[in-house]
Amino acid sequence: MSLKESEVITRLESSINDPFLLENTGHALFDIHPQRRGNLFNDEVYRLEKSIDATTTFFPTVATPENSSVLSPLPPNHKFSRNDVVVMTLQPQGNGDFLGATSLPTNKDATSVEARVLNVGPTYIDVAIPSGKFLNAFGPASNNRGEEGKGDPGMRVRVDRFFSDVPFKRMVAALGQLTSVPEQQQKGEDAAGNPKYDTRVGGFQMDNLLKEVILSTMTYEHMSEDDIPNIGDLPKKLAKPPLPTSTKLANQVMSYIEGNSNNLFPRYNEPQLTAIRSALTRRLTLIQGPPGTNFELFVFVLSCTLLVLTSSNSIIGTGKTTTAGSIAFGFVHQCRSLSPHCKVLATAFSNVGADNLAEKFISLGLKVVRVGKPSGVSESLWSHTLDAAIQRDPNAQKALDDAAQTTAKIKKGSNDKKRTNKGSLSADRAKRDAATDAVKASIEACNIAATRALREADIIVCTSIGAADSQLLAACGIYPEDEDDKAKTSTRKSPVNTQPRTQFGNIREFAPDNLPPLSTPFVIIDEACQSVEPASLIPVVSTNSCRSLVMLGDPCQLPPTVRSDSSSTGESPLSISLMSRLACTLPSPVTVTAQKDNTPLENKYLETKSMRQAISKVAANKASNVSYRKLYAGSLLLSVQYRMHPSIAAFSSGIFYNGLLSSPRFLNSARNFPHHLSTKLYPSSNADVSVRFVHVGGRNNESKGSIKSGGEDLPAFSSSVATDPTNNKSYRNEAEANEVVQMLISLLSEESSFQGSIGIVTPYSSQVALIKTMMAKDVEFRKVAQSFPHEIEVKSVDAYQGRERDLIIFSAVRSNRHGRIGFLKDWRRMNVALTRAKSGLVVFGDADTLKAGDKHWNAFVNWSEAVDCFMDTSLQLNTDSV
């Protein structure tokens, strides 16, 4: 059982004594009235709303006759979000029946259906449910228009945040596949050791060299240069072209990209061109893209290359995705020269990341199929999904309709109490067998339609977990146990493949459409440093055909989010991503040479005495003198950033990237610090530097615990406070929050001409809630914010990774006399926080606490003092003069 599964089940079972707390803390909704909303391809969409007469409501005021017909808002602290897995459980007695054991999802007698959240509104949640499952479990909804008729208007369900065990099972399978004993002689290679396409083994077989490099470095984490493990000649082998034609085809692609006759590609700098060349000609390449490097690397690696591309943290449309697109373009060129059955597999850690890749590939004219549930895919890409392809296939749709009809008849027959004789029982058994056959036929028809769509694509795009999608694997000739029985009875009379089965299923000689299986010899993994290692392994091993791997990420930014067992101590091994581990284990890539970049750079902020002192201060307090950049020497660095004013980028470049992250000179004038801040609020500071540290002080301003959404807003039916126990460790700082709001009021005033985007970033969820609450309650702020053209986003540091704004306001929160700053000590979190801003960065914090708590923050505060951008709130913000 996974940790998440155990946590959810424990939460549900412990809530039987106080279910109200479960709803107050945002994990459940009671007395929900479901209504049918339509279809999303082969899923049905239902809207879930609080019933008018619900036992628990969350009106802003006490219910009155005037609002008695108005839908109740969702709980103020609810945690339901798009693509969440939820479980809907019938309340047998209708409204108010959520206290009994039979309404608990974990009870064996409960009637439950799993669903995925499609959309969340103020008073509703839309969910997607596989066709027919709602009807079979609960009967028709009260507004149903099908032949089943309308259902009971008194039907009520409870909705709980649930879990999916699919990611856990797929990660376990990936680890098992990676560690399985390889064959002594790889049948997918010819006498010279070159890979060949062979339908008898499902196309290409995975390059054992990739397995070897992953396994041989698995026991190593972070180390100094003297601790590099003995991995023999693996680096040299990885530097060789993956295919005999790789160099020739790469040269063709590079000439086309640099010529750019159709204006498909941006003008790349030399570090980016080096990354692309390496990706196309090596078996393993790690590319590190610091914040703002705009690394849109189109992963065109049709080679046996493990390319680990480090993505920059930039918003949609920036350089990371562009460069990834160029590499993919090159991979497609190689695929087309190999076999029509060869495809590029591009993945990302998140659905948003996968969507960004897909959109970029489409803009290059490449044919893309987006694998994944439409509920988790951007609406603009729905027509590119497998579900859309299946909907367009008349045979698949007929098979699905037949299965739905036969299943509905079984459901209807089971409700007929009069049939008790043996003849009726025999007829029922025959109908159930017919329904089973119809369901199997629908699965087979859908697999055929999906395979045909994938066969027509250039690139298959999905999340890392989605790389083990059953329809994708079937197209690659890999069938799960239950599907393999069906495959054996295919119309193509062929013997069962004699190759050993993989952890993901049995290998067969033909795909569902009775043509040779697809191969994915070129794999791209974006957001690789945000993904736990077992998840990154899935696209590498799932199709059993990877010969070139590309990963994108930055090990100097936030690592994977891992929730460890409460009894565990120290950092979880899963918090080290595959890319980070390889980058710090492997030596600098051999045979990689970069030409001099001609971009005029601004280095004056990096070469100051204050910066040298900051670097020395951090180095003197580190256990190892190896810089963070040298720690990940196994990756190629994209060393030119285009997001930040050079003075904003200077500290992170010097401390975290060994001074190698450079800024083009034109950013001095292109990124201007807000004039109002430098002339009205902080006039005594250095106008040359676009950073301000505002010392709030106090040494005792922090508070612990969640924020109530106003005492009058809490439901009166429970003695429990609406506080999530999981958030009790979250901190807030009212003094800092007040300073932030007052600065915003001044900045948004009529006297200020600032019109740029603003983001407020803070490490703690309670501070996020506090700032939002203070903004909402401050009349003056609401007045000046009405005419501001942008939304002011308040998010945690983790939520802001990959995002940018013109002005970033950071609230450090921690303020105590003991120098305790918690996870602010994570230098990667600090790096993310300080690199979201384009034109201006304002940090609010208790300088004394931060200096005492961590060497990095000590260096930053001292640096801000040395460059004269340190402000003290003893000089109060005078908003009255505005």
PDB file of C-alpha atoms in Angstrom, residues 188-422:
ATOM      1  CA  GLY A 188      17.577  -6.158 -31.550  1.00  0.00           C
ATOM      2  CA  GLU A 189      21.180  -5.625 -32.699  1.00  0.00           C
ATOM      3  CA  ASP A 190      22.965  -6.826 -35.795  1.00  0.00           C
ATOM      4  CA  ALA A 191      26.390  -8.460 -35.936  1.00  0.00           C
ATOM      5  CA  ALA A 192      28.120  -5.070 -35.699  1.00  0.00           C
ATOM      6  CA  GLY A 193      26.188  -4.167 -32.541  1.00  0.00           C
ATOM      7  CA  ASN A 194      23.995  -1.612 -34.283  1.00  0.00           C
ATOM      8  CA  PRO A 195      20.300  -1.549 -33.357  1.00  0.00           C
ATOM      9  CA  LYS A 196      17.842  -2.835 -35.910  1.00  0.00           C
ATOM     10  CA  TYR A 197      14.086  -2.888 -36.189  1.00  0.00           C
ATOM     11  CA  ASP A 198      12.801  -6.430 -35.741  1.00  0.00           C
ATOM     12  CA  THR A 199       9.085  -7.229 -35.593  1.00  0.00           C
ATOM     13  CA  ARG A 200       9.834 -10.504 -33.798  1.00  0.00           C
ATOM     14  CA  VAL A 201      10.875  -8.561 -30.705  1.00  0.00           C
ATOM     15  CA  GLY A 202       8.393  -5.705 -31.043  1.00  0.00           C
ATOM     16  CA  GLY A 203      10.641  -3.357 -32.997  1.00  0.00           C
ATOM     17  CA  PHE A 204      13.715  -1.940 -31.280  1.00  0.00           C
ATOM     18  CA  GLN A 205      14.721  -3.260 -27.899  1.00  0.00           C
ATOM     19  CA  MET A 206      15.820  -0.959 -25.109  1.00  0.00           C
ATOM     20  CA  ASP A 207      19.521  -0.152 -25.149  1.00  0.00           C
ATOM     21  CA  ASN A 208      21.060  -2.046 -22.238  1.00  0.00           C
ATOM     22  CA  LEU A 209      23.633   0.747 -21.945  1.00  0.00           C
ATOM     23  CA  LEU A 210      20.909   3.021 -20.588  1.00  0.00           C
ATOM     24  CA  LYS A 211      19.989   0.432 -17.983  1.00  0.00           C
ATOM     25  CA  GLU A 212      23.637   0.037 -17.088  1.00  0.00           C
ATOM     26  CA  VAL A 213      24.273   3.738 -16.499  1.00  0.00           C
ATOM     27  CA  ILE A 214      21.140   4.110 -14.364  1.00  0.00           C
ATOM     28  CA  LEU A 215      21.819   1.024 -12.281  1.00  0.00           C
ATOM     29  CA  SER A 216      25.563   1.554 -11.889  1.00  0.00           C
ATOM     30  CA  THR A 217      25.026   5.033 -10.419  1.00  0.00           C
ATOM     31  CA  MET A 218      21.976   4.189  -8.309  1.00  0.00           C
ATOM     32  CA  THR A 219      23.798   4.066  -4.967  1.00  0.00           C
ATOM     33  CA  TYR A 220      25.293   7.514  -5.436  1.00  0.00           C
ATOM     34  CA  GLU A 221      23.649  10.796  -4.553  1.00  0.00           C
ATOM     35  CA  HIS A 222      25.603  14.057  -4.034  1.00  0.00           C
ATOM     36  CA  MET A 223      29.359  13.836  -3.989  1.00  0.00           C
ATOM     37  CA  SER A 224      32.542  15.777  -4.514  1.00  0.00           C
ATOM     38  CA  GLU A 225      34.759  15.478  -7.576  1.00  0.00           C
ATOM     39  CA  ASP A 226      36.952  12.995  -5.710  1.00  0.00           C
ATOM     40  CA  ASP A 227      34.028  10.662  -5.054  1.00  0.00           C
ATOM     41  CA  ILE A 228      32.966   9.967  -8.645  1.00  0.00           C
ATOM     42  CA  PRO A 229      32.134   6.245  -8.796  1.00  0.00           C
ATOM     43  CA  ASN A 230      34.074   3.855 -10.941  1.00  0.00           C
ATOM     44  CA  ILE A 231      31.796   3.534 -13.934  1.00  0.00           C
ATOM     45  CA  GLY A 232      34.525   2.559 -16.353  1.00  0.00           C
ATOM     46  CA  ASP A 233      34.115   3.625 -19.943  1.00  0.00           C
ATOM     47  CA  LEU A 234      30.392   4.348 -19.699  1.00  0.00           C
ATOM     48  CA  PRO A 235      30.878   8.100 -20.365  1.00  0.00           C
ATOM     49  CA  LYS A 236      32.743   7.333 -23.584  1.00  0.00           C
ATOM     50  CA  LYS A 237      30.111   4.846 -24.695  1.00  0.00           C
ATOM     51  CA  LEU A 238      27.356   7.340 -23.996  1.00  0.00           C
ATOM     52  CA  ALA A 239      29.165   9.928 -26.118  1.00  0.00           C
ATOM     53  CA  LYS A 240      29.001   7.724 -29.210  1.00  0.00           C
ATOM     54  CA  PRO A 241      26.255   8.210 -31.808  1.00  0.00           C
ATOM     55  CA  PRO A 242      23.259   6.013 -31.007  1.00  0.00           C
ATOM     56  CA  LEU A 243      22.768   5.016 -34.636  1.00  0.00           C
ATOM     57  CA  PRO A 244      25.226   4.785 -37.555  1.00  0.00           C
ATOM     58  CA  THR A 245      23.341   7.572 -39.327  1.00  0.00           C
ATOM     59  CA  SER A 246      22.902   9.846 -36.275  1.00  0.00           C
ATOM     60  CA  THR A 247      25.716  12.275 -37.094  1.00  0.00           C
ATOM     61  CA  LYS A 248      24.678  12.636 -40.726  1.00  0.00           C
ATOM     62  CA  LEU A 249      21.022  13.216 -39.867  1.00  0.00           C
ATOM     63  CA  ALA A 250      21.938  15.594 -37.031  1.00  0.00           C
ATOM     64  CA  ASN A 251      24.001  17.720 -39.393  1.00  0.00           C
ATOM     65  CA  GLN A 252      21.038  17.927 -41.745  1.00  0.00           C
ATOM     66  CA  VAL A 253      18.762  19.061 -38.936  1.00  0.00           C
ATOM     67  CA  MET A 254      21.258  21.615 -37.590  1.00  0.00           C
ATOM     68  CA  SER A 255      21.703  23.131 -41.051  1.00  0.00           C
ATOM     69  CA  TYR A 256      17.944  23.413 -41.410  1.00  0.00           C
ATOM     70  CA  ILE A 257      17.508  24.971 -37.949  1.00  0.00           C
ATOM     71  CA  GLU A 258      20.320  27.482 -38.356  1.00  0.00           C
ATOM     72  CA  GLY A 259      19.180  28.326 -41.892  1.00  0.00           C
ATOM     73  CA  ASN A 260      15.621  28.772 -40.599  1.00  0.00           C
ATOM     74  CA  SER A 261      14.246  29.557 -44.041  1.00  0.00           C
ATOM     75  CA  ASN A 262      10.648  29.116 -42.861  1.00  0.00           C
ATOM     76  CA  ASN A 263      11.121  31.060 -39.615  1.00  0.00           C
ATOM     77  CA  LEU A 264      10.041  28.051 -37.553  1.00  0.00           C
ATOM     78  CA  PHE A 265      12.815  28.415 -35.002  1.00  0.00           C
ATOM     79  CA  PRO A 266      14.133  31.286 -32.874  1.00  0.00           C
ATOM     80  CA  ARG A 267      17.669  32.564 -33.088  1.00  0.00           C
ATOM     81  CA  TYR A 268      19.491  30.262 -30.698  1.00  0.00           C
ATOM     82  CA  ASN A 269      22.538  31.248 -28.695  1.00  0.00           C
ATOM     83  CA  GLU A 270      25.583  29.000 -28.722  1.00  0.00           C
ATOM     84  CA  PRO A 271      24.845  27.130 -25.458  1.00  0.00           C
ATOM     85  CA  GLN A 272      21.459  26.165 -26.880  1.00  0.00           C
ATOM     86  CA  LEU A 273      22.933  25.065 -30.212  1.00  0.00           C
ATOM     87  CA  THR A 274      25.515  22.993 -28.343  1.00  0.00           C
ATOM     88  CA  ALA A 275      22.742  21.298 -26.400  1.00  0.00           C
ATOM     89  CA  ILE A 276      20.815  20.484 -29.564  1.00  0.00           C
ATOM     90  CA  ARG A 277      23.892  19.103 -31.352  1.00  0.00           C
ATOM     91  CA  SER A 278      24.773  16.979 -28.337  1.00  0.00           C
ATOM     92  CA  ALA A 279      21.246  15.661 -28.048  1.00  0.00           C
ATOM     93  CA  LEU A 280      21.276  14.520 -31.650  1.00  0.00           C
ATOM     94  CA  THR A 281      24.669  12.834 -31.628  1.00  0.00           C
ATOM     95  CA  ARG A 282      25.148  11.328 -28.156  1.00  0.00           C
ATOM     96  CA  ARG A 283      23.546   8.515 -26.223  1.00  0.00           C
ATOM     97  CA  LEU A 284      23.370  10.489 -23.026  1.00  0.00           C
ATOM     98  CA  THR A 285      23.230  14.247 -22.622  1.00  0.00           C
ATOM     99  CA  LEU A 286      22.224  16.163 -19.505  1.00  0.00           C
ATOM    100  CA  ILE A 287      21.279  19.799 -20.074  1.00  0.00           C
ATOM    101  CA  GLN A 288      20.754  22.190 -17.193  1.00  0.00           C
ATOM    102  CA  GLY A 289      18.596  25.237 -17.857  1.00  0.00           C
ATOM    103  CA  PRO A 290      18.674  27.795 -15.011  1.00  0.00           C
ATOM    104  CA  PRO A 291      15.800  30.256 -14.513  1.00  0.00           C
ATOM    105  CA  GLY A 292      15.109  32.490 -17.474  1.00  0.00           C
ATOM    106  CA  THR A 293      17.360  30.691 -19.943  1.00  0.00           C
ATOM    107  CA  ASN A 294      14.346  30.314 -22.203  1.00  0.00           C
ATOM    108  CA  PHE A 295      15.431  26.847 -23.113  1.00  0.00           C
ATOM    109  CA  GLU A 296      12.780  25.730 -25.565  1.00  0.00           C
ATOM    110  CA  LEU A 297      14.753  22.761 -26.692  1.00  0.00           C
ATOM    111  CA  PHE A 298      12.827  20.775 -29.288  1.00  0.00           C
ATOM    112  CA  VAL A 299      14.096  17.397 -28.494  1.00  0.00           C
ATOM    113  CA  PHE A 300      15.119  16.013 -31.798  1.00  0.00           C
ATOM    114  CA  VAL A 301      17.141  13.094 -30.677  1.00  0.00           C
ATOM    115  CA  LEU A 302      16.539  10.089 -32.912  1.00  0.00           C
ATOM    116  CA  SER A 303      19.440   8.350 -31.408  1.00  0.00           C
ATOM    117  CA  CYS A 304      20.304   6.033 -28.617  1.00  0.00           C
ATOM    118  CA  THR A 305      20.808   9.097 -26.451  1.00  0.00           C
ATOM    119  CA  LEU A 306      19.982   9.572 -22.837  1.00  0.00           C
ATOM    120  CA  LEU A 307      19.578  13.327 -23.123  1.00  0.00           C
ATOM    121  CA  VAL A 308      18.779  14.970 -19.871  1.00  0.00           C
ATOM    122  CA  LEU A 309      17.748  18.499 -20.786  1.00  0.00           C
ATOM    123  CA  THR A 310      17.475  20.857 -17.904  1.00  0.00           C
ATOM    124  CA  SER A 311      14.515  23.091 -18.430  1.00  0.00           C
ATOM    125  CA  SER A 312      14.341  26.698 -17.437  1.00  0.00           C
ATOM    126  CA  ASN A 313      11.588  27.912 -15.186  1.00  0.00           C
ATOM    127  CA  SER A 314       9.672  30.085 -17.576  1.00  0.00           C
ATOM    128  CA  ILE A 315       6.086  30.592 -18.553  1.00  0.00           C
ATOM    129  CA  ILE A 316       4.419  29.104 -21.623  1.00  0.00           C
ATOM    130  CA  GLY A 317       6.007  30.272 -24.855  1.00  0.00           C
ATOM    131  CA  THR A 318       9.527  30.821 -23.550  1.00  0.00           C
ATOM    132  CA  GLY A 319      12.800  29.279 -24.694  1.00  0.00           C
ATOM    133  CA  LYS A 320      12.707  25.937 -22.865  1.00  0.00           C
ATOM    134  CA  THR A 321       9.837  24.584 -24.900  1.00  0.00           C
ATOM    135  CA  THR A 322      11.281  26.029 -28.110  1.00  0.00           C
ATOM    136  CA  THR A 323      14.609  24.253 -27.739  1.00  0.00           C
ATOM    137  CA  ALA A 324      12.792  21.064 -26.760  1.00  0.00           C
ATOM    138  CA  GLY A 325      10.848  21.425 -29.973  1.00  0.00           C
ATOM    139  CA  SER A 326      13.986  21.611 -32.071  1.00  0.00           C
ATOM    140  CA  ILE A 327      15.319  18.396 -30.608  1.00  0.00           C
ATOM    141  CA  ALA A 328      11.980  16.675 -31.167  1.00  0.00           C
ATOM    142  CA  PHE A 329      12.068  17.902 -34.734  1.00  0.00           C
ATOM    143  CA  GLY A 330      15.422  16.188 -35.166  1.00  0.00           C
ATOM    144  CA  PHE A 331      14.163  12.998 -33.541  1.00  0.00           C
ATOM    145  CA  VAL A 332      11.255  12.874 -35.975  1.00  0.00           C
ATOM    146  CA  HIS A 333      13.683  13.265 -38.865  1.00  0.00           C
ATOM    147  CA  GLN A 334      15.591  10.225 -37.645  1.00  0.00           C
ATOM    148  CA  CYS A 335      12.403   8.226 -36.984  1.00  0.00           C
ATOM    149  CA  ARG A 336      11.213   8.735 -40.520  1.00  0.00           C
ATOM    150  CA  SER A 337      14.534   7.450 -41.843  1.00  0.00           C
ATOM    151  CA  LEU A 338      14.287   4.286 -39.711  1.00  0.00           C
ATOM    152  CA  SER A 339      10.774   2.891 -39.959  1.00  0.00           C
ATOM    153  CA  PRO A 340       7.181   4.102 -40.219  1.00  0.00           C
ATOM    154  CA  HIS A 341       6.598   2.262 -36.952  1.00  0.00           C
ATOM    155  CA  CYS A 342       9.125   4.394 -35.001  1.00  0.00           C
ATOM    156  CA  LYS A 343       7.790   7.295 -32.941  1.00  0.00           C
ATOM    157  CA  VAL A 344       9.114   9.921 -30.545  1.00  0.00           C
ATOM    158  CA  LEU A 345       7.771   9.715 -26.988  1.00  0.00           C
ATOM    159  CA  ALA A 346       7.757  13.091 -25.202  1.00  0.00           C
ATOM    160  CA  THR A 347       6.719  13.307 -21.559  1.00  0.00           C
ATOM    161  CA  ALA A 348       6.601  15.818 -18.730  1.00  0.00           C
ATOM    162  CA  PHE A 349       6.086  15.562 -15.006  1.00  0.00           C
ATOM    163  CA  SER A 350       2.778  17.465 -15.071  1.00  0.00           C
ATOM    164  CA  ASN A 351      -0.195  17.660 -17.406  1.00  0.00           C
ATOM    165  CA  VAL A 352       0.538  21.349 -17.926  1.00  0.00           C
ATOM    166  CA  GLY A 353       4.118  20.544 -18.944  1.00  0.00           C
ATOM    167  CA  ALA A 354       2.930  17.857 -21.354  1.00  0.00           C
ATOM    168  CA  ASP A 355       0.379  20.257 -22.852  1.00  0.00           C
ATOM    169  CA  ASN A 356       3.099  22.882 -23.376  1.00  0.00           C
ATOM    170  CA  LEU A 357       5.232  20.359 -25.242  1.00  0.00           C
ATOM    171  CA  ALA A 358       2.305  19.244 -27.392  1.00  0.00           C
ATOM    172  CA  GLU A 359       1.368  22.807 -28.325  1.00  0.00           C
ATOM    173  CA  LYS A 360       4.925  23.600 -29.345  1.00  0.00           C
ATOM    174  CA  PHE A 361       5.270  20.460 -31.450  1.00  0.00           C
ATOM    175  CA  ILE A 362       2.011  21.244 -33.225  1.00  0.00           C
ATOM    176  CA  SER A 363       3.233  24.765 -34.002  1.00  0.00           C
ATOM    177  CA  LEU A 364       6.187  23.177 -35.818  1.00  0.00           C
ATOM    178  CA  GLY A 365       3.857  21.219 -38.056  1.00  0.00           C
ATOM    179  CA  LEU A 366       4.471  17.877 -36.346  1.00  0.00           C
ATOM    180  CA  LYS A 367       1.640  15.376 -35.900  1.00  0.00           C
ATOM    181  CA  VAL A 368       0.929  14.951 -32.197  1.00  0.00           C
ATOM    182  CA  VAL A 369      -1.227  12.540 -30.240  1.00  0.00           C
ATOM    183  CA  ARG A 370      -1.800  13.563 -26.610  1.00  0.00           C
ATOM    184  CA  VAL A 371      -2.239  10.477 -24.430  1.00  0.00           C
ATOM    185  CA  GLY A 372      -4.170  11.085 -21.244  1.00  0.00           C
ATOM    186  CA  LYS A 373      -7.619  11.628 -19.798  1.00  0.00           C
ATOM    187  CA  PRO A 374      -9.239  14.696 -21.427  1.00  0.00           C
ATOM    188  CA  SER A 375     -10.137  15.895 -17.913  1.00  0.00           C
ATOM    189  CA  GLY A 376      -6.427  16.524 -17.328  1.00  0.00           C
ATOM    190  CA  VAL A 377      -5.629  17.880 -20.803  1.00  0.00           C
ATOM    191  CA  SER A 378      -5.955  21.466 -21.991  1.00  0.00           C
ATOM    192  CA  GLU A 379      -9.229  21.970 -23.857  1.00  0.00           C
ATOM    193  CA  SER A 380      -7.318  23.295 -26.877  1.00  0.00           C
ATOM    194  CA  LEU A 381      -5.722  19.846 -27.237  1.00  0.00           C
ATOM    195  CA  TRP A 382      -8.849  17.706 -26.840  1.00  0.00           C
ATOM    196  CA  SER A 383      -9.024  17.035 -30.590  1.00  0.00           C
ATOM    197  CA  HIS A 384      -5.489  15.564 -30.405  1.00  0.00           C
ATOM    198  CA  THR A 385      -6.271  13.055 -27.644  1.00  0.00           C
ATOM    199  CA  LEU A 386      -6.752   9.310 -28.018  1.00  0.00           C
ATOM    200  CA  ASP A 387     -10.321   9.704 -26.785  1.00  0.00           C
ATOM    201  CA  ALA A 388     -11.039  12.025 -29.711  1.00  0.00           C
ATOM    202  CA  ALA A 389      -9.525   9.510 -32.141  1.00  0.00           C
ATOM    203  CA  ILE A 390     -11.695   6.748 -30.692  1.00  0.00           C
ATOM    204  CA  GLN A 391     -14.774   8.947 -30.968  1.00  0.00           C
ATOM    205  CA  ARG A 392     -13.998   9.525 -34.653  1.00  0.00           C
ATOM    206  CA  ASP A 393     -13.771   5.774 -35.303  1.00  0.00           C
ATOM    207  CA  PRO A 394     -17.232   4.369 -36.234  1.00  0.00           C
ATOM    208  CA  ASN A 395     -16.307   0.779 -35.339  1.00  0.00           C
ATOM    209  CA  ALA A 396     -15.127   1.767 -31.882  1.00  0.00           C
ATOM    210  CA  GLN A 397     -18.237   3.845 -31.259  1.00  0.00           C
ATOM    211  CA  LYS A 398     -20.526   1.021 -32.347  1.00  0.00           C
ATOM    212  CA  ALA A 399     -18.733  -1.406 -30.033  1.00  0.00           C
ATOM    213  CA  LEU A 400     -19.005   1.060 -27.133  1.00  0.00           C
ATOM    214  CA  ASP A 401     -22.722   1.579 -27.780  1.00  0.00           C
ATOM    215  CA  ASP A 402     -23.319  -2.177 -27.917  1.00  0.00           C
ATOM    216  CA  ALA A 403     -21.477  -2.664 -24.625  1.00  0.00           C
ATOM    217  CA  ALA A 404     -23.454   0.131 -22.959  1.00  0.00           C
ATOM    218  CA  GLN A 405     -26.783  -1.262 -24.151  1.00  0.00           C
ATOM    219  CA  THR A 406     -26.116  -4.849 -23.102  1.00  0.00           C
ATOM    220  CA  THR A 407     -24.825  -3.685 -19.701  1.00  0.00           C
ATOM    221  CA  ALA A 408     -27.906  -1.494 -19.195  1.00  0.00           C
ATOM    222  CA  LYS A 409     -30.159  -4.472 -19.924  1.00  0.00           C
ATOM    223  CA  ILE A 410     -28.379  -6.501 -17.258  1.00  0.00           C
ATOM    224  CA  LYS A 411     -28.860  -3.639 -14.787  1.00  0.00           C
ATOM    225  CA  LYS A 412     -32.527  -3.370 -15.630  1.00  0.00           C
ATOM    226  CA  GLY A 413     -33.014  -7.141 -15.406  1.00  0.00           C
ATOM    227  CA  SER A 414     -31.346  -7.337 -12.001  1.00  0.00           C
ATOM    228  CA  ASN A 415     -34.024  -4.991 -10.641  1.00  0.00           C
ATOM    229  CA  ASP A 416     -36.844  -7.299 -11.772  1.00  0.00           C
ATOM    230  CA  LYS A 417     -37.874  -9.248  -8.668  1.00  0.00           C
ATOM    231  CA  LYS A 418     -40.323 -11.558 -10.439  1.00  0.00           C
ATOM    232  CA  ARG A 419     -37.866 -13.786 -12.308  1.00  0.00           C
ATOM    233  CA  THR A 420     -37.030 -16.636  -9.973  1.00  0.00           C
ATOM    234  CA  ASN A 421     -37.357 -19.821 -12.037  1.00  0.00           C
ATOM    235  CA  LYS A 422     -34.385 -21.696 -13.458  1.00  0.00           C
TER     236      LYS A 422
END
